[in-house]
Amino acid sequence: MTDLDQLTSRFALADLVSDYALGVDKHELDRFRNIWWDDAVWDIEFVKAFSGLDEIVGAVEDLIWPMWESTTHYCANHRVTFDGADRAKGICDVYCIGNLADGQAAHVVASYHDDYERRGGKWAIVRRFVNQRVFSHLTGQVLAPPGA
């Protein structure tokens, strides 16, 4: 793997992390769908491991979006290690805050443990394990837009 390939790959992998957050937060299903391989696994600790693109997309549409009225993800500390030219592992920390469907504010602190593969020149996630450390209601709080 050349230095240039490694550099461009790092940018592509960082985009996957961002596109996950943007896709979930903005309800952009195509953006969310395009980060995964068809045979991917999305393993959310304490919830379930979703296998295959159809099940993963179904989970965001039928579980995540109905559960949350709104979310904002902040991803940080993204680190990547390459295993040859077409495989990589990544980790990043995430803080998510939003309102649940009942209007109650809540937040989540977790880490994403990713396996990436490049197929046909495109990088995508083949496995994401979500290691949840905090999922708490922000009792008595509702997140509201300015002036509300």
mmCIF file of C-alpha atoms in Angstrom, residues 34-83:
data_model
loop_
_atom_site.group_PDB
_atom_site.id
_atom_site.type_symbol
_atom_site.label_atom_id
_atom_site.label_comp_id
_atom_site.label_asym_id
_atom_site.label_seq_id
_atom_site.Cartn_x
_atom_site.Cartn_y
_atom_site.Cartn_z
ATOM 1 C CA ASN A 34 -24.064 3.254 1.009
ATOM 2 C CA ILE A 35 -21.594 2.796 3.875
ATOM 3 C CA TRP A 36 -22.286 -0.949 4.256
ATOM 4 C CA TRP A 37 -21.430 -4.012 2.201
ATOM 5 C CA ASP A 38 -24.392 -6.281 1.361
ATOM 6 C CA ASP A 39 -23.048 -8.950 3.760
ATOM 7 C CA ALA A 40 -22.270 -6.531 6.599
ATOM 8 C CA VAL A 41 -23.097 -6.981 10.281
ATOM 9 C CA TRP A 42 -24.200 -4.120 12.567
ATOM 10 C CA ASP A 43 -23.864 -5.481 16.120
ATOM 11 C CA ILE A 44 -25.383 -3.089 18.666
ATOM 12 C CA GLU A 45 -24.453 -4.204 22.169
ATOM 13 C CA PHE A 46 -27.498 -4.879 24.382
ATOM 14 C CA VAL A 47 -29.781 -4.751 21.323
ATOM 15 C CA LYS A 48 -29.024 -7.224 18.515
ATOM 16 C CA ALA A 49 -26.657 -8.080 15.683
ATOM 17 C CA PHE A 50 -28.280 -7.160 12.370
ATOM 18 C CA SER A 51 -26.947 -9.206 9.439
ATOM 19 C CA GLY A 52 -27.051 -8.188 5.804
ATOM 20 C CA LEU A 53 -27.902 -4.856 4.231
ATOM 21 C CA ASP A 54 -31.673 -5.418 4.240
ATOM 22 C CA GLU A 55 -31.711 -6.160 7.974
ATOM 23 C CA ILE A 56 -29.397 -3.216 8.724
ATOM 24 C CA VAL A 57 -31.540 -0.779 6.733
ATOM 25 C CA GLY A 58 -34.644 -2.231 8.368
ATOM 26 C CA ALA A 59 -33.122 -1.649 11.795
ATOM 27 C CA VAL A 60 -32.536 2.056 11.178
ATOM 28 C CA GLU A 61 -35.995 2.510 9.606
ATOM 29 C CA ASP A 62 -38.021 0.345 11.996
ATOM 30 C CA LEU A 63 -36.089 0.596 15.285
ATOM 31 C CA ILE A 64 -33.771 3.606 15.492
ATOM 32 C CA TRP A 65 -35.836 6.279 13.752
ATOM 33 C CA PRO A 66 -39.124 5.382 15.504
ATOM 34 C CA MET A 67 -37.307 5.261 18.877
ATOM 35 C CA TRP A 68 -35.700 8.704 18.498
ATOM 36 C CA GLU A 69 -37.478 11.937 17.560
ATOM 37 C CA SER A 70 -34.064 13.456 16.849
ATOM 38 C CA THR A 71 -30.386 12.573 17.232
ATOM 39 C CA THR A 72 -27.047 14.281 16.838
ATOM 40 C CA HIS A 73 -23.916 12.121 16.758
ATOM 41 C CA TYR A 74 -20.442 13.463 17.531
ATOM 42 C CA CYS A 75 -17.692 11.061 16.474
ATOM 43 C CA ALA A 76 -14.118 11.558 17.662
ATOM 44 C CA ASN A 77 -10.776 9.805 18.081
ATOM 45 C CA HIS A 78 -11.082 7.861 14.827
ATOM 46 C CA ARG A 79 -8.058 5.576 14.461
ATOM 47 C CA VAL A 80 -7.407 3.243 11.558
ATOM 48 C CA THR A 81 -4.978 0.359 11.131
ATOM 49 C CA PHE A 82 -4.521 -1.320 7.759
ATOM 50 C CA ASP A 83 -4.311 -5.053 7.239
#
